[in-house]
Coordinates of C-alpha atoms in Angstrom, one line a residue:
M21 CA -16.0 -89.0 225.9
K22 CA -18.4 -88.0 228.7
G23 CA -20.0 -90.5 231.1
K24 CA -19.2 -94.1 231.8
A25 CA -19.3 -96.5 228.9
C26 CA -17.7 -99.9 228.0
I27 CA -14.2 -99.6 226.7
Y28 CA -14.8 -102.5 224.4
C29 CA -18.1 -101.6 222.7
G30 CA -19.2 -98.2 224.1
T31 CA -22.5 -99.4 225.6
T32 CA -23.6 -97.6 228.8
E33 CA -25.8 -100.5 229.8
H34 CA -25.0 -103.2 232.5
L35 CA -21.5 -101.9 233.2
S36 CA -19.5 -104.0 235.7
A37 CA -16.2 -104.0 237.6
S38 CA -13.9 -106.1 235.5
D39 CA -11.0 -107.8 237.3
I40 CA -8.1 -106.6 235.2
I41 CA -6.1 -109.6 236.3
P42 CA -8.5 -112.5 236.9
D43 CA -9.4 -112.9 240.5
A44 CA -8.0 -116.4 240.6
L45 CA -4.5 -115.1 239.5
T46 CA -3.9 -112.4 242.1
N47 CA -4.4 -111.5 245.7
A48 CA -4.2 -107.8 244.8
K49 CA -7.6 -107.0 243.3
I50 CA -7.4 -104.3 240.5
I51 CA -10.5 -103.4 238.6
N52 CA -11.7 -101.4 235.6
P53 CA -15.3 -100.2 236.1
N54 CA -16.0 -99.6 232.5
V55 CA -16.6 -103.0 231.0
C56 CA -20.1 -104.3 230.2
Q57 CA -21.0 -107.4 232.1
D58 CA -22.3 -109.9 229.6
A59 CA -20.4 -109.4 226.3
H60 CA -17.0 -108.2 227.6
N61 CA -16.6 -109.4 231.1
S62 CA -18.3 -112.7 231.9
K63 CA -17.6 -114.2 228.4
F64 CA -13.9 -113.7 228.7
S65 CA -13.8 -116.4 231.3
D66 CA -15.0 -119.0 228.9
M67 CA -13.1 -117.6 225.9
F68 CA -9.6 -117.7 227.4
E69 CA -9.3 -116.9 231.1
S70 CA -10.4 -120.3 232.5
K71 CA -7.8 -122.3 230.5
V72 CA -5.0 -120.1 231.7
I73 CA -6.2 -120.3 235.3
Q74 CA -6.5 -124.1 235.1
E75 CA -3.0 -124.5 233.6
L76 CA -1.5 -122.3 236.2
A77 CA -3.3 -124.0 239.1
L78 CA -0.1 -125.5 240.6
I79 CA 1.7 -122.1 240.6
T80 CA -1.2 -120.1 242.1
N81 CA -1.7 -122.8 244.7
F82 CA 2.0 -122.8 245.7
L83 CA 1.9 -119.0 245.9
D84 CA -1.2 -119.0 248.1
V85 CA -3.2 -117.1 245.5
K86 CA -6.9 -117.9 245.9
S87 CA -10.0 -116.6 244.1
S88 CA -12.3 -114.6 246.4
K89 CA -15.2 -116.4 244.7
G90 CA -14.2 -119.9 246.1
K91 CA -13.5 -121.4 249.4
N92 CA -10.5 -123.5 248.4
Y93 CA -7.2 -123.0 246.6
A94 CA -6.9 -124.2 243.0
R95 CA -6.8 -127.9 242.5
Y96 CA -3.9 -129.5 240.5
Q97 CA -3.0 -132.9 239.2
M98 CA -0.1 -134.8 240.8
T99 CA 1.3 -138.2 241.0
F100 CA 2.9 -139.7 244.1
K101 CA 4.9 -142.9 244.8
V102 CA 4.7 -145.0 248.0
G103 CA 7.1 -147.8 247.9
E104 CA 7.0 -149.3 244.4
D105 CA 3.4 -148.2 243.7
E106 CA 2.6 -145.0 241.8
Y107 CA -0.7 -143.1 242.2
S108 CA -2.4 -140.1 240.5
T109 CA -4.8 -137.7 242.2
C110 CA -6.1 -134.1 242.2
V111 CA -5.7 -132.0 245.3
S112 CA -5.8 -128.4 246.6
S113 CA -3.5 -129.2 249.5
E114 CA -1.0 -132.0 250.3
T115 CA -3.0 -132.7 253.5
E116 CA -5.8 -134.1 251.2
L117 CA -3.5 -136.7 249.8
F118 CA -4.4 -139.6 252.1
Q119 CA -7.9 -138.4 253.1
K120 CA -9.4 -140.5 250.3
I121 CA -8.7 -143.8 248.6
N122 CA -6.4 -143.7 245.7
T123 CA -5.8 -146.5 243.2
S124 CA -2.4 -147.2 241.8
L125 CA -1.8 -146.5 238.1
D126 CA -1.5 -150.2 237.4
G127 CA -4.8 -150.8 239.2
K128 CA -3.4 -153.4 241.6
T129 CA -3.2 -151.6 244.9
K130 CA -5.2 -148.9 246.8
I131 CA -4.0 -146.6 249.5
G132 CA -6.1 -144.5 251.9
P133 CA -7.4 -144.2 255.5
I134 CA -7.5 -147.7 257.1
E135 CA -11.2 -147.5 258.0
Q136 CA -12.2 -146.7 254.4
I137 CA -9.9 -149.5 253.1
K138 CA -11.6 -152.0 255.4
R139 CA -15.0 -151.2 253.9
I140 CA -13.9 -152.2 250.4
K141 CA -15.6 -155.3 249.2
G142 CA -13.3 -158.3 249.5
A143 CA -10.8 -156.5 251.9
S144 CA -9.4 -158.6 254.7
D145 CA -6.5 -158.8 257.1
D146 CA -4.7 -160.9 254.5
T147 CA -5.0 -158.2 251.8
I148 CA -4.5 -155.1 253.9
N149 CA -1.0 -153.8 254.7
Q150 CA -0.8 -150.9 257.2
V151 CA 2.0 -148.5 256.6
D152 CA 3.3 -145.6 258.8
L153 CA 3.7 -142.6 256.5
N154 CA 6.0 -141.0 258.9
N155 CA 8.7 -143.6 258.2
I156 CA 8.6 -144.0 254.4
M157 CA 9.7 -141.9 251.5
I158 CA 6.9 -140.3 249.5
E159 CA 7.9 -139.0 246.1
W160 CA 5.8 -136.3 244.6
K161 CA 5.6 -135.3 240.9
T162 CA 3.6 -132.6 239.1
I163 CA 3.8 -131.2 235.6
I164 CA 3.7 -127.6 234.4
K165 CA 2.9 -127.3 230.7
L166 CA 5.1 -124.5 229.5
Q167 CA 3.1 -124.4 226.3
V168 CA 0.4 -122.3 228.0
F169 CA 2.8 -119.3 228.1
F170 CA 2.8 -119.2 224.3
S171 CA -0.9 -120.2 223.8
N172 CA -3.5 -118.0 222.1
E173 CA -5.5 -118.0 225.4
M174 CA -2.5 -116.6 227.2
Y175 CA -1.8 -113.9 224.6
R176 CA -5.5 -112.8 224.7
L177 CA -5.4 -112.6 228.5
I178 CA -2.2 -110.6 228.5
A179 CA -3.6 -108.2 225.9
K180 CA -6.8 -107.8 228.0
I181 CA -4.8 -107.1 231.1
A182 CA -2.6 -104.5 229.4
Y183 CA -5.5 -102.8 227.7
E184 CA -7.8 -102.5 230.7
W185 CA -4.9 -101.5 232.9
Y186 CA -3.8 -98.8 230.5
C187 CA -7.3 -97.5 230.1
L188 CA -7.7 -97.4 233.9
F189 CA -4.6 -95.2 234.4
N190 CA -5.8 -92.9 231.6
S191 CA -9.4 -92.7 232.7
V192 CA -10.7 -94.0 229.4
Q193 CA -14.5 -94.2 229.3
G194 CA -16.1 -95.7 226.2
N195 CA -14.7 -97.2 223.0
L196 CA -11.9 -95.3 221.2
E197 CA -11.5 -96.4 217.6
E198 CA -7.7 -96.2 217.9
F199 CA -7.9 -99.4 220.1
N200 CA -10.0 -101.3 217.6
D201 CA -7.2 -103.7 216.6
I202 CA -6.4 -104.8 220.1
I203 CA -10.1 -105.0 221.0
R204 CA -10.6 -107.3 218.1
F205 CA -7.8 -109.6 219.1
I206 CA -9.0 -109.8 222.7
T207 CA -12.6 -110.4 221.9
T208 CA -12.3 -112.7 218.9
G209 CA -8.6 -113.9 218.8
D210 CA -8.4 -112.7 215.2
G211 CA -6.2 -110.1 213.6
V212 CA -2.6 -109.3 214.4
N213 CA -1.4 -110.5 217.7
P214 CA 0.0 -107.5 219.6
V215 CA 1.6 -109.6 222.3
Q216 CA 5.1 -111.1 222.3
F217 CA 7.1 -113.0 224.9
V218 CA 10.1 -111.1 226.3
G219 CA 13.3 -113.1 226.1
N220 CA 15.8 -110.6 227.7
G221 CA 16.8 -112.3 230.9
E222 CA 18.2 -109.1 232.3
L223 CA 14.8 -107.6 232.6
Y224 CA 13.7 -110.6 234.6
K225 CA 16.6 -110.0 237.0
V226 CA 15.9 -106.3 237.3
L227 CA 12.3 -106.9 238.2
E228 CA 13.3 -109.5 240.8
D229 CA 15.8 -107.1 242.4
I230 CA 13.3 -104.3 242.9
G231 CA 10.1 -106.3 243.3
N232 CA 8.7 -108.9 245.6
Y233 CA 8.7 -112.7 245.1
G234 CA 5.7 -113.8 242.9
S235 CA 4.5 -110.3 242.1
H236 CA 2.7 -109.1 239.0
T237 CA 4.4 -106.0 237.4
L238 CA 2.9 -103.8 234.7
I239 CA 4.9 -101.0 232.9
A240 CA 3.7 -98.6 230.2
Y241 CA 6.3 -96.9 228.0
L242 CA 6.7 -95.4 224.5
G243 CA 8.7 -97.2 221.8
N244 CA 11.2 -95.5 219.6
D245 CA 8.5 -95.2 216.9
N246 CA 6.2 -93.5 219.4
S247 CA 4.1 -96.6 219.8
V248 CA 2.3 -97.2 223.1
N249 CA 3.5 -100.4 224.8
V250 CA 2.7 -102.2 228.1
I251 CA 5.0 -104.8 229.7
V252 CA 3.2 -107.4 231.7
S253 CA 5.2 -109.6 234.1
L254 CA 3.1 -112.6 235.3
F255 CA 4.4 -113.8 238.7
G256 CA 7.9 -112.9 237.5
I257 CA 7.8 -116.2 235.5
A258 CA 6.9 -114.9 232.1
I259 CA 7.2 -111.3 230.8
Y260 CA 5.3 -110.0 227.8
N261 CA 5.3 -106.9 225.7
V262 CA 1.9 -105.6 224.4
K263 CA 1.8 -103.0 221.6
L264 CA -1.4 -101.2 222.3
L265 CA -1.2 -98.3 219.8
S266 CA 1.0 -97.5 216.8
N267 CA 1.1 -93.8 218.0
T268 CA 0.1 -91.8 221.1
I269 CA -3.4 -90.3 221.2
E270 CA -4.7 -87.2 222.8
E271 CA -7.1 -89.0 225.0
C272 CA -4.3 -91.0 226.7
S273 CA -1.6 -88.7 228.0
N274 CA -0.2 -90.9 230.7
N275 CA 2.5 -93.1 229.1
C276 CA 5.0 -93.5 231.8
I277 CA 3.4 -95.9 234.3
Y278 CA 4.5 -98.6 236.7
Q279 CA 2.6 -100.8 239.1
E280 CA 3.6 -103.9 241.1
L281 CA 0.9 -106.1 242.7
S282 CA 2.3 -108.3 245.5
L283 CA 1.2 -111.6 246.9
D284 CA 0.3 -109.9 250.2
S285 CA -2.1 -107.6 248.3
K286 CA 0.1 -104.5 248.5
R287 CA 0.7 -102.2 245.6
K288 CA 3.5 -99.9 244.4
S289 CA 2.9 -97.5 241.6
F290 CA 3.7 -94.2 239.9
C291 CA 2.1 -92.5 236.9
F292 CA 3.6 -89.7 234.7
K293 CA 2.8 -88.4 231.3
T294 CA 6.3 -88.9 229.9
I295 CA 9.8 -90.2 230.8
E296 CA 10.9 -86.6 230.9
D297 CA 8.3 -85.9 233.6
L298 CA 9.6 -88.9 235.6
R299 CA 13.2 -87.8 235.3
K300 CA 12.2 -84.3 236.4
N301 CA 10.5 -85.8 239.4
I302 CA 13.7 -87.7 240.3
G303 CA 15.8 -84.5 240.0
E304 CA 13.3 -82.5 242.2
S305 CA 13.5 -85.3 244.8
F306 CA 17.2 -84.7 245.1
H307 CA 16.8 -81.0 245.4
K308 CA 14.3 -81.5 248.2
A309 CA 16.5 -83.9 250.1
S310 CA 18.4 -82.6 253.1
P311 CA 22.1 -83.6 253.8
I312 CA 22.3 -86.0 256.8
D313 CA 26.1 -86.2 256.8
T314 CA 29.3 -85.1 255.0
I315 CA 32.1 -87.5 254.1
R316 CA 35.3 -86.2 252.5
G317 CA 33.4 -83.1 251.2
F318 CA 30.5 -85.1 249.8
N319 CA 27.0 -84.4 251.1
I320 CA 25.2 -87.7 252.0
M321 CA 21.5 -87.3 251.2
Y322 CA 18.4 -89.2 252.4
L323 CA 15.5 -89.4 250.0
D324 CA 12.2 -89.9 251.8
D325 CA 10.6 -91.6 248.8
T326 CA 10.0 -95.4 248.8
A327 CA 9.4 -95.4 245.1
M328 CA 12.7 -93.8 244.2
T329 CA 14.5 -97.2 243.5
I330 CA 11.7 -98.1 241.1
K331 CA 11.8 -94.8 239.4
F332 CA 15.5 -95.1 238.9
M333 CA 15.0 -98.6 237.5
Y334 CA 12.4 -97.4 235.0
S335 CA 14.6 -94.5 233.9
E336 CA 17.7 -96.6 233.5
C337 CA 15.9 -99.4 231.7
Y338 CA 14.0 -97.2 229.3
K339 CA 16.3 -97.5 226.4
S340 CA 16.5 -101.3 226.9
M341 CA 12.8 -101.5 226.9
Q342 CA 12.7 -99.6 223.7
N343 CA 15.5 -101.5 221.9
N344 CA 16.4 -104.8 223.6
L345 CA 13.5 -106.8 224.9
M346 CA 14.4 -109.7 222.5
C347 CA 10.7 -110.4 221.8
V348 CA 9.4 -113.6 220.2
L349 CA 6.0 -114.9 219.3
E350 CA 6.8 -118.7 219.2
P351 CA 8.9 -120.5 221.8
T352 CA 12.6 -120.9 221.2
Q353 CA 15.2 -123.0 223.0
E354 CA 16.4 -119.8 224.8
T355 CA 12.9 -118.7 225.9
V356 CA 12.0 -122.2 227.1
E357 CA 15.1 -122.4 229.2
L358 CA 14.3 -119.0 230.6
L359 CA 10.8 -120.2 231.6
K360 CA 12.2 -123.3 233.2
L361 CA 14.7 -121.1 235.2
Q362 CA 12.0 -118.6 236.3
T363 CA 9.6 -121.4 237.2
S364 CA 12.2 -123.3 239.3
K365 CA 12.9 -120.1 241.2
I366 CA 9.3 -119.9 242.2
F367 CA 9.4 -123.4 243.7
Q368 CA 12.8 -123.0 245.3
E369 CA 11.9 -119.9 247.3
S370 CA 9.1 -119.0 249.6
A371 CA 7.7 -115.5 250.4
L372 CA 6.4 -114.9 253.9
T373 CA 2.9 -113.6 254.2
V374 CA 0.4 -113.9 257.0
R375 CA -2.0 -115.5 254.5
N376 CA 0.6 -118.2 253.8
L377 CA 1.2 -119.0 257.4
K378 CA -2.5 -119.0 258.4
R379 CA -3.4 -121.3 255.5
F380 CA -0.6 -123.7 256.6
V381 CA -1.9 -123.8 260.2
K382 CA -5.5 -124.3 259.1
E383 CA -4.7 -127.2 256.8
H384 CA -2.3 -129.0 259.2
K385 CA -3.6 -128.3 262.6
K386 CA -6.2 -131.2 262.6
Y387 CA -3.3 -133.7 262.5
W388 CA -1.4 -132.3 265.5
N389 CA -2.7 -134.6 268.2
D390 CA -0.6 -135.4 271.3
V391 CA 1.5 -138.1 269.5
F392 CA 1.9 -136.6 266.1
R393 CA 5.4 -137.0 264.4
L394 CA 6.9 -135.3 261.4
N395 CA 8.1 -137.4 258.5
P396 CA 11.9 -136.8 258.1
N397 CA 11.7 -138.5 254.7
T398 CA 9.2 -136.1 253.2
G399 CA 10.1 -134.8 249.8
D400 CA 8.1 -131.6 250.2
K401 CA 10.6 -128.9 251.0
K402 CA 8.1 -126.1 251.3
T403 CA 6.1 -128.0 253.9
M404 CA 9.2 -128.7 256.0
F405 CA 10.2 -125.0 255.7
L406 CA 6.8 -123.9 256.9
Y407 CA 7.0 -126.3 259.8
Y408 CA 10.4 -124.7 260.6
L409 CA 8.8 -121.3 260.6
I410 CA 6.0 -122.3 262.9
F411 CA 8.7 -124.0 265.2
I412 CA 10.8 -120.8 265.5
I413 CA 7.7 -118.7 266.0
G414 CA 6.9 -120.9 269.0
T415 CA 10.5 -121.1 270.2
N416 CA 11.0 -117.3 270.1
D417 CA 7.5 -116.2 271.0
I418 CA 7.3 -114.2 267.8
Q419 CA 4.3 -111.9 267.8
N420 CA 3.9 -110.7 264.2
L421 CA 5.3 -111.0 260.6
S422 CA 7.7 -108.1 261.0
E423 CA 9.4 -109.9 263.9
L424 CA 9.6 -113.1 261.9
N425 CA 11.2 -111.3 259.0
S426 CA 13.7 -109.7 261.3
H427 CA 14.6 -113.1 262.8
L428 CA 15.1 -114.6 259.3
K429 CA 17.2 -111.7 258.1
N430 CA 19.4 -112.0 261.2
N431 CA 19.9 -115.7 260.6
F432 CA 19.7 -116.1 256.8
G433 CA 20.4 -112.6 255.5
N434 CA 17.0 -112.4 253.7
S435 CA 13.4 -113.1 254.3
E436 CA 13.1 -114.7 250.9
I437 CA 14.9 -118.0 251.3
K438 CA 16.0 -120.6 248.7
I439 CA 14.8 -123.9 250.0
S440 CA 17.6 -126.3 249.1
D441 CA 17.8 -130.0 250.1
E442 CA 20.7 -129.1 252.5
L443 CA 18.6 -126.4 254.2
T444 CA 15.6 -128.7 254.5
N445 CA 17.7 -131.4 256.2
E446 CA 19.0 -128.8 258.6
F447 CA 15.4 -127.7 259.4
I448 CA 14.6 -131.4 260.1
K449 CA 17.6 -131.8 262.4
I450 CA 16.7 -128.7 264.4
I451 CA 13.1 -129.5 264.8
M452 CA 13.4 -133.3 265.5
G453 CA 16.4 -132.7 267.7
T454 CA 14.1 -130.9 270.2
N455 CA 12.3 -133.3 272.6
N456 CA 9.1 -131.3 272.9
Y457 CA 8.9 -130.0 269.2
Q458 CA 5.2 -131.0 269.0
E459 CA 4.4 -128.6 271.9
I460 CA 6.5 -125.8 270.3
I461 CA 4.8 -126.2 267.0
R462 CA 1.3 -126.0 268.6
K463 CA 2.4 -122.9 270.4
G464 CA 3.7 -121.3 267.2
A465 CA 0.5 -122.2 265.4
A466 CA -1.6 -120.5 268.1
L467 CA 0.5 -117.4 267.8
V468 CA 0.0 -117.3 264.0
E469 CA -3.7 -117.7 264.5
S470 CA -3.7 -114.5 266.6
W471 CA -1.8 -112.5 264.0
S472 CA -3.7 -109.8 262.1
F473 CA -3.2 -109.2 258.4
E474 CA -0.7 -106.4 257.8

């Protein structure tokens, strides 16, 4: 089909750049330019995207994913407990927690800045009790509704991502009738659902090993029945298989595709017509490689191809993708446990990005006056970890993210660190055991502010 036209309806009018993955769910913008604005771009937000974005707000906030269309990170609902009193609020950062007055769930107490509390009608010295938040335990609690991962809105979103992405890599312009079934499901929610949840835990582990923390991964492959499929991994938490076509079609010859979209906006990808072409490319890479050493008669080769590990993974997992994804449409005990495991991993680890550190400094810097103190009783492990990072940046005069990663690898063996209670307590001891830790933190913050995005 010649000329640009909408891949949903074929119109050539009012074409727009569709965010294949909604802007609020990724820092790595990827667009399909062949989607009409009104009927098949803007309307998708109201139909299904907005609900998924809202339900995943805590996850995107934690991963420092922010829509380019807004100033703030996503807001999420949370409850917190101070003493015996429990409160509920909606925040986009933990620093907002005590910037406003919150009323306890039983309605009997209020907590907030002292000057605001004093202005409440009926407030007096007899009814106001001042507390030092640095010396009390604050318990935080949030809820992630795992049902969203099996919702119709999620399935329509995943189908939309797979379809627009596959069309992009195959330069599809206009509506092809072979895609009518998946187009119907995306646009109306009717028809046969082409999306299933992948229950094979081994695939999750493979993508974790070769990818970056919190990344989105998309993989196109052909099934045993010659069907065209796309695997979509959302933050590494949930993986889906989308059956786009029952058979290959002439207009779409690229069916061996991989792309990873990282939290730091970086991309890794390859695109081949078939698995045979990919394996031929791997073989040619070996032939082109030069021996760098010989040990016991074996030539040791160096392959100057950063994508080789990913290519090997794709090739080795091909049969498993065809035969052993263990797909389900409705949640099972096994898939719910898998979701819990993958979600907990997200909150127990932390990836280092310049965006992440700059955000932390911006949100916390206003509290770092001459007498500020850290709360050793905080229950927020990620916050304490980031304070530790700022502290070691200031202590070691670290000039960029690469130096910080090297420091962490030398001390922890990896730049992706599981933030346990024991490790958090160790961070607290190191920081608060230093007499001038406030000055060091301010120095580290100034260094982070000077860093450029890599």
